[in-house]
GROMACS .gro file of C-alpha atoms in nm:
model
  428
    1UNK     CA    1  -0.264  -2.600  -1.671
    2UNK     CA    2  -0.585  -2.421  -1.778
    3UNK     CA    3  -0.550  -2.097  -1.973
    4UNK     CA    4  -0.791  -1.827  -2.061
    5UNK     CA    5  -0.761  -1.606  -2.371
    6UNK     CA    6  -0.790  -1.240  -2.288
    7UNK     CA    7  -0.914  -1.042  -2.588
    8UNK     CA    8  -0.871  -0.662  -2.635
    9UNK     CA    9  -1.198  -0.474  -2.583
   10UNK     CA   10  -1.361  -0.150  -2.708
   11UNK     CA   11  -1.569  -0.040  -2.404
   12UNK     CA   12  -1.696  -0.149  -2.065
   13UNK     CA   13  -2.056  -0.032  -2.009
   14UNK     CA   14  -2.368  -0.111  -1.811
   15UNK     CA   15  -2.459  -0.176  -1.452
   16UNK     CA   16  -2.386  -0.467  -1.223
   17UNK     CA   17  -2.340  -0.581  -0.864
   18UNK     CA   18  -2.029  -0.735  -0.716
   19UNK     CA   19  -2.027  -1.025  -0.467
   20UNK     CA   20  -2.055  -0.961  -0.093
   21UNK     CA   21  -1.758  -0.817   0.083
   22UNK     CA   22  -1.502  -1.086   0.171
   23UNK     CA   23  -1.362  -0.917   0.481
   24UNK     CA   24  -1.701  -0.854   0.633
   25UNK     CA   25  -1.828  -1.207   0.554
   26UNK     CA   26  -1.536  -1.366   0.740
   27UNK     CA   27  -1.604  -1.154   1.047
   28UNK     CA   28  -1.980  -1.199   1.053
   29UNK     CA   29  -1.936  -1.577   1.033
   30UNK     CA   30  -1.686  -1.598   1.316
   31UNK     CA   31  -1.892  -1.370   1.546
   32UNK     CA   32  -2.213  -1.551   1.461
   33UNK     CA   33  -2.039  -1.877   1.563
   34UNK     CA   34  -1.955  -1.727   1.905
   35UNK     CA   35  -2.298  -1.570   1.958
   36UNK     CA   36  -2.608  -1.708   2.126
   37UNK     CA   37  -2.895  -1.789   1.882
   38UNK     CA   38  -2.914  -1.829   1.504
   39UNK     CA   39  -2.782  -1.553   1.281
   40UNK     CA   40  -2.876  -1.506   0.916
   41UNK     CA   41  -2.622  -1.347   0.685
   42UNK     CA   42  -2.746  -1.235   0.345
   43UNK     CA   43  -2.525  -1.164   0.042
   44UNK     CA   44  -2.246  -1.367   0.201
   45UNK     CA   45  -1.933  -1.370  -0.010
   46UNK     CA   46  -1.901  -1.666  -0.254
   47UNK     CA   47  -1.523  -1.640  -0.234
   48UNK     CA   48  -1.331  -1.957  -0.174
   49UNK     CA   49  -1.163  -1.784   0.127
   50UNK     CA   50  -1.496  -1.738   0.297
   51UNK     CA   51  -1.598  -2.094   0.221
   52UNK     CA   52  -1.284  -2.200   0.409
   53UNK     CA   53  -1.393  -2.005   0.712
   54UNK     CA   54  -1.736  -2.171   0.706
   55UNK     CA   55  -1.578  -2.518   0.661
   56UNK     CA   56  -1.342  -2.461   0.953
   57UNK     CA   57  -1.632  -2.354   1.179
   58UNK     CA   58  -1.824  -2.665   1.082
   59UNK     CA   59  -1.531  -2.885   1.179
   60UNK     CA   60  -1.541  -2.711   1.516
   61UNK     CA   61  -1.904  -2.818   1.568
   62UNK     CA   62  -2.087  -2.512   1.443
   63UNK     CA   63  -2.415  -2.583   1.256
   64UNK     CA   64  -2.426  -2.393   0.925
   65UNK     CA   65  -2.694  -2.406   0.657
   66UNK     CA   66  -2.628  -2.218   0.332
   67UNK     CA   67  -2.867  -2.159   0.046
   68UNK     CA   68  -2.722  -1.955  -0.237
   69UNK     CA   69  -2.588  -1.630  -0.089
   70UNK     CA   70  -2.771  -1.667   0.245
   71UNK     CA   71  -2.599  -1.836   0.543
   72UNK     CA   72  -2.765  -1.937   0.862
   73UNK     CA   73  -2.527  -1.998   1.159
   74UNK     CA   74  -2.643  -2.151   1.487
   75UNK     CA   75  -2.416  -1.988   1.745
   76UNK     CA   76  -2.220  -2.214   1.976
   77UNK     CA   77  -2.171  -1.944   2.241
   78UNK     CA   78  -1.842  -1.808   2.371
   79UNK     CA   79  -1.709  -2.145   2.484
   80UNK     CA   80  -1.909  -2.385   2.270
   81UNK     CA   81  -1.668  -2.480   1.991
   82UNK     CA   82  -1.564  -2.840   1.990
   83UNK     CA   83  -1.217  -2.986   1.903
   84UNK     CA   84  -1.164  -3.110   1.553
   85UNK     CA   85  -0.968  -3.428   1.503
   86UNK     CA   86  -0.876  -3.308   1.157
   87UNK     CA   87  -0.655  -3.012   1.066
   88UNK     CA   88  -0.844  -2.689   1.004
   89UNK     CA   89  -0.761  -2.615   0.640
   90UNK     CA   90  -0.759  -2.238   0.566
   91UNK     CA   91  -0.671  -2.304   0.203
   92UNK     CA   92  -0.535  -1.976   0.061
   93UNK     CA   93  -0.702  -1.757   0.319
   94UNK     CA   94  -0.473  -1.557   0.551
   95UNK     CA   95  -0.782  -1.402   0.708
   96UNK     CA   96  -0.923  -1.745   0.804
   97UNK     CA   97  -0.593  -1.861   0.953
   98UNK     CA   98  -0.519  -1.543   1.155
   99UNK     CA   99  -0.866  -1.459   1.280
  100UNK     CA  100  -0.942  -1.823   1.369
  101UNK     CA  101  -0.620  -1.832   1.567
  102UNK     CA  102  -0.758  -1.553   1.785
  103UNK     CA  103  -1.075  -1.751   1.854
  104UNK     CA  104  -0.905  -2.087   1.912
  105UNK     CA  105  -0.651  -1.940   2.155
  106UNK     CA  106  -0.921  -1.903   2.410
  107UNK     CA  107  -1.066  -2.257   2.379
  108UNK     CA  108  -0.935  -2.530   2.604
  109UNK     CA  109  -0.827  -2.781   2.341
  110UNK     CA  110  -0.556  -2.823   2.077
  111UNK     CA  111  -0.617  -2.728   1.713
  112UNK     CA  112  -0.393  -2.735   1.411
  113UNK     CA  113  -0.443  -2.469   1.141
  114UNK     CA  114  -0.294  -2.534   0.801
  115UNK     CA  115  -0.320  -2.400   0.448
  116UNK     CA  116  -0.209  -2.444   0.091
  117UNK     CA  117   0.145  -2.394  -0.042
  118UNK     CA  118   0.098  -2.020  -0.080
  119UNK     CA  119  -0.043  -1.965   0.272
  120UNK     CA  120   0.236  -2.173   0.420
  121UNK     CA  121   0.475  -1.907   0.304
  122UNK     CA  122   0.298  -1.617   0.470
  123UNK     CA  123   0.411  -1.491   0.806
  124UNK     CA  124   0.214  -1.592   1.116
  125UNK     CA  125   0.449  -1.473   1.386
  126UNK     CA  126   0.282  -1.138   1.383
  127UNK     CA  127  -0.034  -1.302   1.521
  128UNK     CA  128   0.135  -1.570   1.734
  129UNK     CA  129   0.330  -1.315   1.944
  130UNK     CA  130   0.036  -1.124   2.090
  131UNK     CA  131  -0.175  -1.436   2.141
  132UNK     CA  132   0.110  -1.599   2.338
  133UNK     CA  133   0.133  -1.284   2.546
  134UNK     CA  134  -0.237  -1.333   2.626
  135UNK     CA  135  -0.171  -1.690   2.751
  136UNK     CA  136  -0.206  -1.922   2.450
  137UNK     CA  137   0.059  -2.179   2.366
  138UNK     CA  138   0.131  -2.185   1.990
  139UNK     CA  139   0.390  -2.370   1.785
  140UNK     CA  140   0.450  -2.313   1.419
  141UNK     CA  141   0.701  -2.422   1.150
  142UNK     CA  142   1.015  -2.220   1.199
  143UNK     CA  143   0.818  -2.025   1.460
  144UNK     CA  144   0.644  -1.823   1.180
  145UNK     CA  145   0.468  -2.043   0.929
  146UNK     CA  146   0.181  -2.288   0.896
  147UNK     CA  147   0.102  -2.553   1.007
  148UNK     CA  148   0.032  -2.383   1.341
  149UNK     CA  149  -0.068  -2.581   1.651
  150UNK     CA  150  -0.278  -2.376   1.895
  151UNK     CA  151  -0.317  -2.505   2.257
  152UNK     CA  152  -0.593  -2.279   2.391
  153UNK     CA  153  -0.591  -2.158   2.751
  154UNK     CA  154  -0.763  -1.904   2.977
  155UNK     CA  155  -0.653  -1.575   2.829
  156UNK     CA  156  -0.590  -1.238   2.989
  157UNK     CA  157  -0.630  -0.899   2.828
  158UNK     CA  158  -0.325  -0.708   2.709
  159UNK     CA  159  -0.229  -0.363   2.582
  160UNK     CA  160  -0.094  -0.417   2.233
  161UNK     CA  161   0.053  -0.182   1.980
  162UNK     CA  162   0.061  -0.318   1.628
  163UNK     CA  163   0.418  -0.317   1.497
  164UNK     CA  164   0.286  -0.354   1.136
  165UNK     CA  165  -0.046  -0.211   1.010
  166UNK     CA  166  -0.268  -0.517   0.981
  167UNK     CA  167  -0.642  -0.548   1.014
  168UNK     CA  168  -0.599  -0.925   1.045
  169UNK     CA  169  -0.370  -0.906   1.343
  170UNK     CA  170  -0.582  -0.640   1.508
  171UNK     CA  171  -0.887  -0.855   1.459
  172UNK     CA  172  -0.722  -1.168   1.593
  173UNK     CA  173  -0.627  -0.987   1.913
  174UNK     CA  174  -0.975  -0.836   1.951
  175UNK     CA  175  -1.140  -1.178   1.903
  176UNK     CA  176  -0.910  -1.328   2.163
  177UNK     CA  177  -0.978  -1.030   2.386
  178UNK     CA  178  -1.354  -1.080   2.362
  179UNK     CA  179  -1.301  -1.427   2.516
  180UNK     CA  180  -1.033  -1.319   2.769
  181UNK     CA  181  -1.040  -1.192   3.126
  182UNK     CA  182  -0.991  -0.821   3.165
  183UNK     CA  183  -0.950  -0.546   2.915
  184UNK     CA  184  -0.774  -0.573   2.581
  185UNK     CA  185  -0.642  -0.255   2.416
  186UNK     CA  186  -0.510  -0.241   2.060
  187UNK     CA  187  -0.328   0.064   1.931
  188UNK     CA  188  -0.258   0.129   1.563
  189UNK     CA  189   0.005   0.363   1.425
  190UNK     CA  190  -0.190   0.361   1.093
  191UNK     CA  191  -0.561   0.319   1.088
  192UNK     CA  192  -0.667  -0.007   0.916
  193UNK     CA  193  -1.006  -0.134   0.808
  194UNK     CA  194  -1.248  -0.145   1.103
  195UNK     CA  195  -1.495  -0.413   1.003
  196UNK     CA  196  -1.419  -0.617   1.316
  197UNK     CA  197  -1.499  -0.326   1.552
  198UNK     CA  198  -1.826  -0.248   1.368
  199UNK     CA  199  -1.926  -0.621   1.365
  200UNK     CA  200  -1.853  -0.656   1.734
  201UNK     CA  201  -2.077  -0.364   1.814
  202UNK     CA  202  -2.350  -0.503   1.585
  203UNK     CA  203  -2.344  -0.835   1.774
  204UNK     CA  204  -2.386  -0.648   2.104
  205UNK     CA  205  -2.034  -0.603   2.232
  206UNK     CA  206  -1.947  -0.277   2.398
  207UNK     CA  207  -1.606  -0.129   2.304
  208UNK     CA  208  -1.443   0.212   2.319
  209UNK     CA  209  -1.281   0.356   2.006
  210UNK     CA  210  -1.035   0.639   1.994
  211UNK     CA  211  -0.860   0.779   1.694
  212UNK     CA  212  -0.603   0.498   1.696
  213UNK     CA  213  -0.701   0.281   1.995
  214UNK     CA  214  -0.971   0.020   2.057
  215UNK     CA  215  -1.051  -0.085   2.410
  216UNK     CA  216  -1.257  -0.404   2.463
  217UNK     CA  217  -1.381  -0.561   2.783
  218UNK     CA  218  -1.357  -0.943   2.780
  219UNK     CA  219  -1.616  -1.207   2.857
  220UNK     CA  220  -1.902  -1.021   2.681
  221UNK     CA  221  -2.174  -1.230   2.536
  222UNK     CA  222  -2.289  -1.180   2.179
  223UNK     CA  223  -2.640  -1.206   2.045
  224UNK     CA  224  -2.738  -1.351   1.702
  225UNK     CA  225  -2.827  -1.103   1.432
  226UNK     CA  226  -2.995  -1.067   1.090
  227UNK     CA  227  -2.725  -0.920   0.862
  228UNK     CA  228  -2.664  -0.816   0.507
  229UNK     CA  229  -2.318  -0.785   0.353
  230UNK     CA  230  -2.246  -0.492   0.110
  231UNK     CA  231  -2.067  -0.549  -0.217
  232UNK     CA  232  -1.690  -0.595  -0.201
  233UNK     CA  233  -1.507  -0.271  -0.285
  234UNK     CA  234  -1.174  -0.454  -0.343
  235UNK     CA  235  -1.348  -0.662  -0.614
  236UNK     CA  236  -1.536  -0.361  -0.761
  237UNK     CA  237  -1.210  -0.168  -0.815
  238UNK     CA  238  -1.102  -0.417  -1.081
  239UNK     CA  239  -1.412  -0.343  -1.286
  240UNK     CA  240  -1.386   0.029  -1.229
  241UNK     CA  241  -1.027   0.015  -1.346
  242UNK     CA  242  -1.128  -0.180  -1.656
  243UNK     CA  243  -1.373   0.104  -1.752
  244UNK     CA  244  -1.088   0.354  -1.710
  245UNK     CA  245  -0.867   0.163  -1.952
  246UNK     CA  246  -1.110   0.178  -2.242
  247UNK     CA  247  -1.225   0.509  -2.394
  248UNK     CA  248  -1.601   0.558  -2.417
  249UNK     CA  249  -1.675   0.334  -2.115
  250UNK     CA  250  -1.945   0.404  -1.858
  251UNK     CA  251  -2.006   0.169  -1.566
  252UNK     CA  252  -2.232   0.167  -1.252
  253UNK     CA  253  -2.180  -0.084  -0.968
  254UNK     CA  254  -2.466  -0.108  -0.717
  255UNK     CA  255  -2.456  -0.155  -0.342
  256UNK     CA  256  -2.079  -0.141  -0.295
  257UNK     CA  257  -1.932  -0.114   0.052
  258UNK     CA  258  -1.793   0.237   0.113
  259UNK     CA  259  -1.645   0.197   0.461
  260UNK     CA  260  -1.423   0.502   0.508
  261UNK     CA  261  -1.127   0.281   0.605
  262UNK     CA  262  -1.149   0.117   0.261
  263UNK     CA  263  -1.216   0.410   0.018
  264UNK     CA  264  -0.863   0.554  -0.008
  265UNK     CA  265  -0.832   0.384  -0.347
  266UNK     CA  266  -1.134   0.582  -0.476
  267UNK     CA  267  -0.967   0.903  -0.357
  268UNK     CA  268  -0.654   0.806  -0.543
  269UNK     CA  269  -0.846   0.736  -0.867
  270UNK     CA  270  -1.041   1.068  -0.834
  271UNK     CA  271  -0.710   1.249  -0.776
  272UNK     CA  272  -0.577   1.105  -1.102
  273UNK     CA  273  -0.876   1.243  -1.293
  274UNK     CA  274  -1.128   0.954  -1.290
  275UNK     CA  275  -1.484   1.094  -1.326
  276UNK     CA  276  -1.668   0.922  -1.043
  277UNK     CA  277  -2.007   0.971  -0.876
  278UNK     CA  278  -2.138   0.812  -0.559
  279UNK     CA  279  -2.518   0.787  -0.508
  280UNK     CA  280  -2.778   0.594  -0.313
  281UNK     CA  281  -2.589   0.600   0.012
  282UNK     CA  282  -2.722   0.377   0.296
  283UNK     CA  283  -2.590   0.249   0.631
  284UNK     CA  284  -2.661  -0.110   0.737
  285UNK     CA  285  -2.511  -0.263   1.049
  286UNK     CA  286  -2.265   0.028   1.080
  287UNK     CA  287  -2.136  -0.024   0.721
  288UNK     CA  288  -2.177   0.246   0.458
  289UNK     CA  289  -2.269   0.137   0.106
  290UNK     CA  290  -2.376   0.300  -0.220
  291UNK     CA  291  -2.361   0.298  -0.602
  292UNK     CA  292  -2.045   0.393  -0.784
  293UNK     CA  293  -2.062   0.529  -1.132
  294UNK     CA  294  -1.748   0.590  -1.345
  295UNK     CA  295  -1.664   0.697  -1.698
  296UNK     CA  296  -1.343   0.662  -1.889
  297UNK     CA  297  -1.106   0.956  -1.892
  298UNK     CA  298  -0.739   1.032  -1.931
  299UNK     CA  299  -0.564   0.964  -1.606
  300UNK     CA  300  -0.266   1.170  -1.485
  301UNK     CA  301  -0.101   0.897  -1.279
  302UNK     CA  302   0.129   0.988  -0.994
  303UNK     CA  303   0.295   0.854  -0.682
  304UNK     CA  304   0.117   0.650  -0.417
  305UNK     CA  305   0.305   0.641  -0.088
  306UNK     CA  306   0.273   0.707   0.283
  307UNK     CA  307   0.051   0.580   0.565
  308UNK     CA  308  -0.264   0.549   0.355
  309UNK     CA  309  -0.102   0.271   0.146
  310UNK     CA  310  -0.186   0.022   0.417
  311UNK     CA  311  -0.557   0.109   0.367
  312UNK     CA  312  -0.555  -0.006   0.005
  313UNK     CA  313  -0.307  -0.285   0.003
  314UNK     CA  314  -0.544  -0.515  -0.189
  315UNK     CA  315  -0.615  -0.255  -0.454
  316UNK     CA  316  -0.257  -0.159  -0.534
  317UNK     CA  317  -0.208  -0.429  -0.799
  318UNK     CA  318  -0.478  -0.298  -1.023
  319UNK     CA  319  -0.355   0.055  -0.977
  320UNK     CA  320  -0.017  -0.061  -1.104
  321UNK     CA  321  -0.189  -0.224  -1.399
  322UNK     CA  322  -0.335   0.115  -1.491
  323UNK     CA  323   0.016   0.264  -1.508
  324UNK     CA  324   0.073   0.224  -1.881
  325UNK     CA  325  -0.261   0.394  -1.954
  326UNK     CA  326  -0.172   0.710  -1.755
  327UNK     CA  327   0.018   1.020  -1.860
  328UNK     CA  328   0.282   1.021  -1.587
  329UNK     CA  329   0.285   0.654  -1.494
  330UNK     CA  330   0.224   0.519  -1.149
  331UNK     CA  331   0.479   0.473  -0.870
  332UNK     CA  332   0.393   0.276  -0.558
  333UNK     CA  333   0.615   0.294  -0.250
  334UNK     CA  334   0.584   0.195   0.123
  335UNK     CA  335   0.414  -0.127   0.017
  336UNK     CA  336   0.662  -0.391   0.126
  337UNK     CA  337   0.363  -0.594   0.256
  338UNK     CA  338   0.287  -0.678  -0.108
  339UNK     CA  339   0.586  -0.913  -0.102
  340UNK     CA  340   0.424  -1.142   0.160
  341UNK     CA  341   0.074  -1.171   0.019
  342UNK     CA  342  -0.058  -1.473  -0.178
  343UNK     CA  343   0.243  -1.416  -0.397
  344UNK     CA  344   0.528  -1.166  -0.414
  345UNK     CA  345   0.290  -0.921  -0.582
  346UNK     CA  346   0.561  -0.672  -0.661
  347UNK     CA  347   0.772  -0.926  -0.852
  348UNK     CA  348   0.477  -1.090  -1.019
  349UNK     CA  349   0.327  -0.757  -1.135
  350UNK     CA  350   0.654  -0.639  -1.267
  351UNK     CA  351   0.714  -0.960  -1.465
  352UNK     CA  352   0.375  -0.975  -1.625
  353UNK     CA  353   0.360  -0.607  -1.712
  354UNK     CA  354   0.700  -0.633  -1.873
  355UNK     CA  355   0.581  -0.926  -2.080
  356UNK     CA  356   0.315  -0.699  -2.221
  357UNK     CA  357   0.573  -0.433  -2.308
  358UNK     CA  358   0.543  -0.205  -2.006
  359UNK     CA  359   0.849  -0.027  -1.868
  360UNK     CA  360   0.871  -0.125  -1.501
  361UNK     CA  361   1.124  -0.044  -1.228
  362UNK     CA  362   1.108  -0.263  -0.923
  363UNK     CA  363   1.184  -0.149  -0.564
  364UNK     CA  364   1.208  -0.337  -0.236
  365UNK     CA  365   0.883  -0.163  -0.122
  366UNK     CA  366   0.707  -0.111  -0.453
  367UNK     CA  367   0.746  -0.043  -0.826
  368UNK     CA  368   0.718   0.225  -1.091
  369UNK     CA  369   0.520   0.161  -1.413
  370UNK     CA  370   0.588   0.420  -1.689
  371UNK     CA  371   0.288   0.587  -1.856
  372UNK     CA  372   0.189   0.630  -2.218
  373UNK     CA  373   0.301   0.281  -2.315
  374UNK     CA  374   0.124   0.068  -2.574
  375UNK     CA  375   0.092  -0.287  -2.448
  376UNK     CA  376   0.077  -0.603  -2.655
  377UNK     CA  377  -0.065  -0.944  -2.586
  378UNK     CA  378   0.153  -1.195  -2.395
  379UNK     CA  379   0.162  -1.517  -2.201
  380UNK     CA  380   0.070  -1.417  -1.844
  381UNK     CA  381   0.134  -1.607  -1.520
  382UNK     CA  382  -0.043  -1.476  -1.205
  383UNK     CA  383   0.146  -1.723  -0.982
  384UNK     CA  384  -0.183  -1.867  -0.855
  385UNK     CA  385  -0.273  -1.524  -0.708
  386UNK     CA  386  -0.632  -1.410  -0.758
  387UNK     CA  387  -0.554  -1.040  -0.753
  388UNK     CA  388  -0.261  -1.083  -0.995
  389UNK     CA  389  -0.495  -1.267  -1.237
  390UNK     CA  390  -0.751  -0.988  -1.231
  391UNK     CA  391  -0.489  -0.715  -1.261
  392UNK     CA  392  -0.342  -0.887  -1.565
  393UNK     CA  393  -0.692  -0.911  -1.719
  394UNK     CA  394  -0.745  -0.541  -1.674
  395UNK     CA  395  -0.412  -0.449  -1.829
  396UNK     CA  396  -0.477  -0.688  -2.124
  397UNK     CA  397  -0.808  -0.518  -2.212
  398UNK     CA  398  -0.631  -0.229  -2.387
  399UNK     CA  399  -0.341  -0.431  -2.534
  400UNK     CA  400  -0.280  -0.498  -2.899
  401UNK     CA  401  -0.362  -0.866  -2.963
  402UNK     CA  402  -0.479  -1.135  -2.732
  403UNK     CA  403  -0.310  -1.257  -2.413
  404UNK     CA  404  -0.318  -1.602  -2.257
  405UNK     CA  405  -0.365  -1.614  -1.884
  406UNK     CA  406  -0.251  -1.918  -1.689
  407UNK     CA  407  -0.465  -2.058  -1.403
  408UNK     CA  408  -0.765  -1.827  -1.441
  409UNK     CA  409  -0.956  -2.028  -1.187
  410UNK     CA  410  -0.750  -1.874  -0.904
  411UNK     CA  411  -0.984  -1.573  -0.909
  412UNK     CA  412  -1.233  -1.796  -0.715
  413UNK     CA  413  -1.038  -1.708  -0.402
  414UNK     CA  414  -1.214  -1.370  -0.393
  415UNK     CA  415  -1.429  -1.307  -0.708
  416UNK     CA  416  -1.549  -1.637  -0.859
  417UNK     CA  417  -1.759  -1.473  -1.139
  418UNK     CA  418  -1.506  -1.208  -1.235
  419UNK     CA  419  -1.451  -1.316  -1.592
  420UNK     CA  420  -1.822  -1.388  -1.652
  421UNK     CA  421  -1.917  -1.041  -1.525
  422UNK     CA  422  -1.637  -0.879  -1.722
  423UNK     CA  423  -1.757  -1.048  -2.040
  424UNK     CA  424  -2.115  -0.933  -1.980
  425UNK     CA  425  -2.001  -0.572  -1.953
  426UNK     CA  426  -1.755  -0.574  -2.237
  427UNK     CA  427  -1.803  -0.472  -2.602
  428UNK     CA  428  -1.536  -0.617  -2.825
   0.00000   0.00000   0.00000
């Protein structure tokens, strides 16, 4: 298996842009496929996950032309997808599998959605249950895991309260509701990222949004749009954290998405003492974006717990990686969802940080990483998980001696040029 040597560094400095937001790219592609007319999406994410969504749509008969980061999608309309005689391979992408299930549930043919070994271990019952209530017929391995066979049918709107905070499940139900008869209402106990709601409105759908409830009338027709995707905040946070690890660092990232349902992680970093400045704010297609500037500083650390944990589930790994570089350490709780991501992220984080000399206590719903700990180089295994690989790389920047990271190519799932960009910004 390929390995990458991770060398200690002196500083992170300069300015850069991160790839287009993965979550938004998925949603724009799916809605463009259901719209009437040709949509153009600029700065589309290069992530392997998003490539899987495009490939699945092509297998369903959608015409897609991509040139660099610009994607043109000829909409098939609300009932224009065609059956695929091949399985729809979501690869490592839970977003592809779950959101596509919402779309396919309303189409009158049978589809099979599958994925790689990692995705086959991730729970799907949470999306199967509401879609079956709407009228779809879905079978899955052990009732919960891929491969998942979806027999589409005429759907009816439902009132649904999310039992677990999940933007993916919410989005699957809303996409099915868009194609269903009647009204679909989704209620959240904890607010999750709202990219689907914003994208639906941008494509012309009318929906009502309360503090915790979304109400969508079915059978609305979407119109093609010209769109631009902001930079991915979840990717940007790994570079921001790298600058915080190394004294004397100063970094600016341009055009990063700052959707308020995604910025809890910035609030946490600022609360720990990270000097941060936001400038150049703009709003495009309902999405807020701007430039983030950060300088290295001593971080206090602290405890991360409560309802807002769900809003930064993807950023928690890199916050844990900062733990040894803080005064008090970092404790993460109420994050049991980390155990059913691309890997058991709690266990994988704990193992790799311990290999570097960190003192880590593991809990069922999180972990505690002690502060003021000098790390050393080690053999690191991200378990094929892109965010684990990047979190390990951040932690290794301030370690004594070089580390060796297994399977560095797994970062392509979300941030293909992560290591190249990190090298450009690093002084060793």
